[in-house]
PDB file of C-alpha atoms in Angstrom:
ATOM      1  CA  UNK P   1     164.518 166.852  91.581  1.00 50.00           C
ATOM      2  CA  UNK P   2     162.268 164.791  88.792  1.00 51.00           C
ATOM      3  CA  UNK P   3     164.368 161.926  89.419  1.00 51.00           C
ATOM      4  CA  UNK P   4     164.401 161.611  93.317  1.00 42.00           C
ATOM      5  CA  UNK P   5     160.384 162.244  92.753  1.00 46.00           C
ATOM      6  CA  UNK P   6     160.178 159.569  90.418  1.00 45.00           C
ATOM      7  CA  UNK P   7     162.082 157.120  92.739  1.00 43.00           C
ATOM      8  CA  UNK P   8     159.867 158.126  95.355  1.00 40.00           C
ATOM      9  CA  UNK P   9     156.837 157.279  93.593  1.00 40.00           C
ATOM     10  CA  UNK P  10     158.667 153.695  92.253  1.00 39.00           C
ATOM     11  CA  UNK P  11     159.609 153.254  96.008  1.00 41.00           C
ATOM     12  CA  UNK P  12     155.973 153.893  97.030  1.00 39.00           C
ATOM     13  CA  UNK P  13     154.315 151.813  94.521  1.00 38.00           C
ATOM     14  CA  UNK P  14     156.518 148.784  95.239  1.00 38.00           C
ATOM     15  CA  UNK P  15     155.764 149.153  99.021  1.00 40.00           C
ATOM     16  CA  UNK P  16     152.439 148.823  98.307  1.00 40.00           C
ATOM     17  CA  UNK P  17     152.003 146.160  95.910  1.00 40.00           C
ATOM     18  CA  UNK P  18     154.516 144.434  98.770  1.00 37.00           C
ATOM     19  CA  UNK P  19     152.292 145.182 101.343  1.00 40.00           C
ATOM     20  CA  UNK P  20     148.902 143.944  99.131  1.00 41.00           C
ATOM     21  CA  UNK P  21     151.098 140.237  98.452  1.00 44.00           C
ATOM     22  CA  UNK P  22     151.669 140.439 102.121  1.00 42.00           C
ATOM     23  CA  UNK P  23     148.400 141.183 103.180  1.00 64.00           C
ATOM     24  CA  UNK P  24     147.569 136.903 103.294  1.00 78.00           C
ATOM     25  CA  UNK P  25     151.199 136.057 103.873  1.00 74.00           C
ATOM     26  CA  UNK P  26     150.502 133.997 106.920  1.00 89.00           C
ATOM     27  CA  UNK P  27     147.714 131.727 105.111  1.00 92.00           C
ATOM     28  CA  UNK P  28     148.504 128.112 105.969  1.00 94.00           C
ATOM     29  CA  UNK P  29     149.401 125.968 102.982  1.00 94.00           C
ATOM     30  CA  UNK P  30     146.148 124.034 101.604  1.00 93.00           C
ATOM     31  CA  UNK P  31     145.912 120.244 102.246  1.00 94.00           C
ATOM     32  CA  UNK P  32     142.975 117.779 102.806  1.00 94.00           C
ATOM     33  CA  UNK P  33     141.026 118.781 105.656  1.00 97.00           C
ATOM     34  CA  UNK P  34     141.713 122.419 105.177  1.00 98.00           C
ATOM     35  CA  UNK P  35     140.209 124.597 102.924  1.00 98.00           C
ATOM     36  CA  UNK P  36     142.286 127.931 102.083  1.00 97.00           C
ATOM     37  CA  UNK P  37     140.833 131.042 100.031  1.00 97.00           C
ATOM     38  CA  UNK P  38     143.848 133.029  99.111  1.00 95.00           C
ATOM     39  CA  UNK P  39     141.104 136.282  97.962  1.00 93.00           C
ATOM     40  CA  UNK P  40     139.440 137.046 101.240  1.00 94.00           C
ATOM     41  CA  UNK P  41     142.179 135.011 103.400  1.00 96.00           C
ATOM     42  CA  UNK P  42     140.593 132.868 105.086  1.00 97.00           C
ATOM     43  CA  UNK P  43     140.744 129.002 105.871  1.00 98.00           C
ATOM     44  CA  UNK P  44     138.626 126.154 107.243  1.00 98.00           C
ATOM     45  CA  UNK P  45     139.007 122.752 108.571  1.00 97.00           C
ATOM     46  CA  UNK P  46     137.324 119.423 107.724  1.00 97.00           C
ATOM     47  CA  UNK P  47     137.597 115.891 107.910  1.00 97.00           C
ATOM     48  CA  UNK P  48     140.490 114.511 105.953  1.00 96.00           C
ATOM     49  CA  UNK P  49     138.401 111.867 104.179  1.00 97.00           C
ATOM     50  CA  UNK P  50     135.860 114.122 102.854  1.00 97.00           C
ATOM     51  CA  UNK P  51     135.379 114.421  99.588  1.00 96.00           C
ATOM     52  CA  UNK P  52     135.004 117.528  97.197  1.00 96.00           C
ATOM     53  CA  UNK P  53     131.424 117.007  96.147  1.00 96.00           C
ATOM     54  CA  UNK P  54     129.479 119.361  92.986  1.00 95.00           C
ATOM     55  CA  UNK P  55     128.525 122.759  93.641  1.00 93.00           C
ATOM     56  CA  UNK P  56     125.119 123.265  93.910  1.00 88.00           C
ATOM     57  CA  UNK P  57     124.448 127.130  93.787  1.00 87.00           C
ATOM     58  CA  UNK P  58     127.068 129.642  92.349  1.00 89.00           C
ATOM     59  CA  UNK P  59     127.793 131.202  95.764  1.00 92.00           C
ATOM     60  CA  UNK P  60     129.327 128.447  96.885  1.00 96.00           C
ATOM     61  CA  UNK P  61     133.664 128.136  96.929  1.00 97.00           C
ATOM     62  CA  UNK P  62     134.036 124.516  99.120  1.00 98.00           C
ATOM     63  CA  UNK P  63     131.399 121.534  99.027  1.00 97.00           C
ATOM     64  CA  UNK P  64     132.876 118.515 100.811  1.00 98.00           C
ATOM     65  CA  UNK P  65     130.874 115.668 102.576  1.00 97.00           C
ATOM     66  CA  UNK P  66     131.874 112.174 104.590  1.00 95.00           C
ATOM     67  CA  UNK P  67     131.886 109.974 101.735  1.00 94.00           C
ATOM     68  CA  UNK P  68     128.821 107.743 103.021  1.00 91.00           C
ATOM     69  CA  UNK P  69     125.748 106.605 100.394  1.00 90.00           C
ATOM     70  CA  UNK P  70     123.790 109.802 101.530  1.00 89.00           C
ATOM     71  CA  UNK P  71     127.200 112.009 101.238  1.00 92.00           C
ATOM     72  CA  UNK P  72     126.056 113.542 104.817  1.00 94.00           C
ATOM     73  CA  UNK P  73     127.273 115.106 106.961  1.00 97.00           C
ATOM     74  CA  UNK P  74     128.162 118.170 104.107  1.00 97.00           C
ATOM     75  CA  UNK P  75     130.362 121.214 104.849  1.00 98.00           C
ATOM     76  CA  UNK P  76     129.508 123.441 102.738  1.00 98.00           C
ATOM     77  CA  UNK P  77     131.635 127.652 102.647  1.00 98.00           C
ATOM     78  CA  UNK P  78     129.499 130.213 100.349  1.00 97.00           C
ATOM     79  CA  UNK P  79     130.566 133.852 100.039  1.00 96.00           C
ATOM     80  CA  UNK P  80     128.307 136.109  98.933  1.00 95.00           C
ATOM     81  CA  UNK P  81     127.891 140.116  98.717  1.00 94.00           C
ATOM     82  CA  UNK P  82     126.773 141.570 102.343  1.00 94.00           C
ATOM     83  CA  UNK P  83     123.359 143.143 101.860  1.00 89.00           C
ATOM     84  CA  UNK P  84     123.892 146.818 103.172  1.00 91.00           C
ATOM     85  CA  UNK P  85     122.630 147.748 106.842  1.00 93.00           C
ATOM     86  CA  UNK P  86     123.137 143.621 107.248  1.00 93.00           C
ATOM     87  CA  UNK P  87     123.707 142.577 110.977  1.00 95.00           C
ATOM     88  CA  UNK P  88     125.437 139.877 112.043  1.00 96.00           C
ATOM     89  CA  UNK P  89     122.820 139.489 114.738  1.00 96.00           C
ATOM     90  CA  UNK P  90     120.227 139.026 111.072  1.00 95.00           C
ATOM     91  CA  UNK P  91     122.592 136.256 110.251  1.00 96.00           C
ATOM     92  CA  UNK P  92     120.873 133.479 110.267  1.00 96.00           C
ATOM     93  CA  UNK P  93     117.598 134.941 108.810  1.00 95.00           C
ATOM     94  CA  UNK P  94     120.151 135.943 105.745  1.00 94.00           C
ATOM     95  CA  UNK P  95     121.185 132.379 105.542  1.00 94.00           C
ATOM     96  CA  UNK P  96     117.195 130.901 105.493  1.00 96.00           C
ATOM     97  CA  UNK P  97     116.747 133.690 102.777  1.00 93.00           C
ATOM     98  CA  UNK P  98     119.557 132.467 100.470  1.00 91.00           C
ATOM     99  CA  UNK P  99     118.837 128.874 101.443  1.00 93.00           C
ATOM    100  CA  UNK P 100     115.209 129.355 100.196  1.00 94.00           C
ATOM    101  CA  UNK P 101     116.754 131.032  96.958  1.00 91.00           C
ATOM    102  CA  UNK P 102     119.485 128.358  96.245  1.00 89.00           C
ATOM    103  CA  UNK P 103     116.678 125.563  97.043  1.00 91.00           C
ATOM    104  CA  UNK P 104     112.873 126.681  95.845  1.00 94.00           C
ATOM    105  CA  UNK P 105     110.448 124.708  97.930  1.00 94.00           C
ATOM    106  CA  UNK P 106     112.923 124.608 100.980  1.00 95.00           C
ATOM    107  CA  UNK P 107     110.948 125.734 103.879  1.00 94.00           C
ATOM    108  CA  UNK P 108     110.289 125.405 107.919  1.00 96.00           C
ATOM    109  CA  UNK P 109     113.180 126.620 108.974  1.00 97.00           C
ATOM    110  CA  UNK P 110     113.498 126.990 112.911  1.00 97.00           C
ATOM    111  CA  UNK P 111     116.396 128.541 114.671  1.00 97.00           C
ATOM    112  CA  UNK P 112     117.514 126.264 117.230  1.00 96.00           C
ATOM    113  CA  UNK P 113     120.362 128.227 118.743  1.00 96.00           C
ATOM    114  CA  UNK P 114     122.398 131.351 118.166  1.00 97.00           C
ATOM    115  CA  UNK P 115     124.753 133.494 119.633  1.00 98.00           C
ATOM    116  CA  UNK P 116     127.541 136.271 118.749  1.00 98.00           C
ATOM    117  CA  UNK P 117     131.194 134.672 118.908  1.00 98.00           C
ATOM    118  CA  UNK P 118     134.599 135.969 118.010  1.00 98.00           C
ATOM    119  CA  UNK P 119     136.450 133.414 115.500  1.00 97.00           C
ATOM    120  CA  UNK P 120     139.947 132.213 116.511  1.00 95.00           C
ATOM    121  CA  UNK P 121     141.136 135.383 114.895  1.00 95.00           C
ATOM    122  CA  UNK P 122     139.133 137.374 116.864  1.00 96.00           C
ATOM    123  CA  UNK P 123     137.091 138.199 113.926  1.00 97.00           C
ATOM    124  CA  UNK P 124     133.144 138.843 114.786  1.00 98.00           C
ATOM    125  CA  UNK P 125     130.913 136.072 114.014  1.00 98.00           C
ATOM    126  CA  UNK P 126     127.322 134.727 114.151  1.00 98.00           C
ATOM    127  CA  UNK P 127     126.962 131.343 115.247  1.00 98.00           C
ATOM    128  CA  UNK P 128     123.597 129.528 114.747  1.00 98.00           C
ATOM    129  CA  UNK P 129     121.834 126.166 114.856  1.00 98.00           C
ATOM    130  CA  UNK P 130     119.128 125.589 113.066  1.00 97.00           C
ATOM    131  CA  UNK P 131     116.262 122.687 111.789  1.00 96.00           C
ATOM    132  CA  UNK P 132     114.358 122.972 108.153  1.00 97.00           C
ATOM    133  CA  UNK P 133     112.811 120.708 105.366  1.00 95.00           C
ATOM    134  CA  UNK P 134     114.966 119.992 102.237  1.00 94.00           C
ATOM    135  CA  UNK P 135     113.521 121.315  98.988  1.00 91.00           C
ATOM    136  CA  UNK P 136     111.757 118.080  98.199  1.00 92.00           C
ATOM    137  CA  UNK P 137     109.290 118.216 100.903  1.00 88.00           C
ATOM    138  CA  UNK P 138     110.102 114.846 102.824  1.00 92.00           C
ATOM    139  CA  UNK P 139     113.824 115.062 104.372  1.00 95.00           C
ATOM    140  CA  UNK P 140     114.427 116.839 107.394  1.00 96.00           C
ATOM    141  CA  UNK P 141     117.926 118.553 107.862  1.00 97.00           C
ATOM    142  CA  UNK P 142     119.386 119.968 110.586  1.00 97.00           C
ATOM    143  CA  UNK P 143     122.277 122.559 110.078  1.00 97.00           C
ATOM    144  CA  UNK P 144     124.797 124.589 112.025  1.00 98.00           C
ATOM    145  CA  UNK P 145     126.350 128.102 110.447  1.00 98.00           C
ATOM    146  CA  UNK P 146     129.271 130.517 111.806  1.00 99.00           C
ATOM    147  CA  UNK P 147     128.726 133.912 109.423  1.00 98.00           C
ATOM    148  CA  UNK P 148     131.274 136.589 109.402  1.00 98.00           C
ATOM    149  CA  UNK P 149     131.200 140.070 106.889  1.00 97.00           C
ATOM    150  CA  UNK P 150     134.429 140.762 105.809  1.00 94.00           C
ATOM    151  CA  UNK P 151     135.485 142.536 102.759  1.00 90.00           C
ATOM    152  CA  UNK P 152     131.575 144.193 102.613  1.00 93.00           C
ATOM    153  CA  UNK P 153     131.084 139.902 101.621  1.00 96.00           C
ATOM    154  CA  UNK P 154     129.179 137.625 104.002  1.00 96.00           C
ATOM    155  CA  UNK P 155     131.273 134.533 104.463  1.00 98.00           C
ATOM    156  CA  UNK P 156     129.905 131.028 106.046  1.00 97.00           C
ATOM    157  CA  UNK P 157     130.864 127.738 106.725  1.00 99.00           C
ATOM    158  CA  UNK P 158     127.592 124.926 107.140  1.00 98.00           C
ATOM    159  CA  UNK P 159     127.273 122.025 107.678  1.00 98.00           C
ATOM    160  CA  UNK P 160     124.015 119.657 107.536  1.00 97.00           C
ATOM    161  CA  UNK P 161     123.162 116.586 108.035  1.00 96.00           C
ATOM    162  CA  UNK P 162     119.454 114.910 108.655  1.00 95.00           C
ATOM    163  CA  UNK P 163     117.506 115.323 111.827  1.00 93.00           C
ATOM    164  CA  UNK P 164     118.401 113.683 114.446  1.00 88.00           C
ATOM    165  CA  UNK P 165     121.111 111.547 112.411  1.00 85.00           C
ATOM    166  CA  UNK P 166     124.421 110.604 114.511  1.00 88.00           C
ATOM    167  CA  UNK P 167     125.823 113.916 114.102  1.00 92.00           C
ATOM    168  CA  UNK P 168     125.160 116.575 116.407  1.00 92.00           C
ATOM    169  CA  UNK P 169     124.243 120.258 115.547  1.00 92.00           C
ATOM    170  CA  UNK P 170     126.795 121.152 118.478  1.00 93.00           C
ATOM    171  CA  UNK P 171     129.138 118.646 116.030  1.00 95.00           C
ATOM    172  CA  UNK P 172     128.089 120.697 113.072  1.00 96.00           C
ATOM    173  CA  UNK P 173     128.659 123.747 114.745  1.00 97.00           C
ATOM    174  CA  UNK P 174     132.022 122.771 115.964  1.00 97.00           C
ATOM    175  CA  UNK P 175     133.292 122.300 112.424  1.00 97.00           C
ATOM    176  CA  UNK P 176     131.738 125.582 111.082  1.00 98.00           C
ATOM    177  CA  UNK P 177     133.825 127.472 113.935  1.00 98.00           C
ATOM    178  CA  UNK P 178     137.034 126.377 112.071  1.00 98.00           C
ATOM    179  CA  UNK P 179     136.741 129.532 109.998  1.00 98.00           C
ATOM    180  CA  UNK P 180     139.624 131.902 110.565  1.00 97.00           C
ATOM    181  CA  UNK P 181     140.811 134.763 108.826  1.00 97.00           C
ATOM    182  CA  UNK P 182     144.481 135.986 108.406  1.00 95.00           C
ATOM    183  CA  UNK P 183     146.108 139.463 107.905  1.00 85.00           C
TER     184      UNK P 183
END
């Protein structure tokens, strides 16, 4: 009786360490142009000739830009623990918040644009468009964002670029909707 008890546990505990390696199974191979993050399983899409640039605040896990003089546009994916009672509706005043943390002296931040969207997935998301003033007082940005908690972690894919440059925020935004989770 010991034995068939201890198989059954074995059997159990295999099942589940199966089902945990499983759990991401259907994550697409990385390659350039998409970003893949085997932890919280999810993946986003980029230009091909982007290039990885230097992380600039600790929350961030992907920092590529078009390889220009100004290295804009910049996709940028940051993951960071979701603040409890956080909204996704608060979304983009979480993002100005951690923005102005990241960046001291970043400030005028309006929010152009934003609505509630379900990621290719189906996962819930924010999207917002927004304009602000880099942390050196004098460049203007303008930035798009698609935020989605998952894992009790807010995840986010931006991308800026300067105001009224040739890239659109609905451009922007178009790239940061490339997020997509897997099971």
């Amino acid at each position: 009786m010991k034995k068939l008890s201890r198989r059954l546990l074995v059997a159990l505990v295999l099942m589940s360490g199966l089902a945990l390696v499983s759990s991401c199974s259907t994550l697409p191979k990385p390659k350039p142009g998409l970003y893949v993050n085997k932890h919280f399983c999810f993946s986003v899409d980029y230009p091909e000739k982007w290039q990885d640039q230097k992380f600039l605040a600790p929350v961030e896990v992907l920092r590529v830009a078009n390889p220009t003089e100004y290295k804009l546009p910049v996709l940028v994916v940051t993951i960071v623990d979701k603040p409890k009672g956080a909204q996704l509706k608060d979304a983009a005043k979480g993002w100005i918040e951690g923005v102005k943390k990241s960046f001291p002296g970043s400030k005028r931040f309006k929010v152009l644009s934003q609505e509630m969207i379900k990621l290719a997935d189906g996962t819930p998301a924010a999207a917002f468009t927004l304009k602000w003033n880099w942390s050196d007082g004098v460049t203007k940005l303008q930035s798009a964002s698609v935020v989605a908690y998952v894992k009790n972690k807010s995840v986010s894919a931006s991308a800026t670029t300067v105001l009224g440059g040739d890239t659109t925020p609905d451009k922007l935004l178009e790239m940061c909707r490339t997020l997509r989770f897997y099971k």
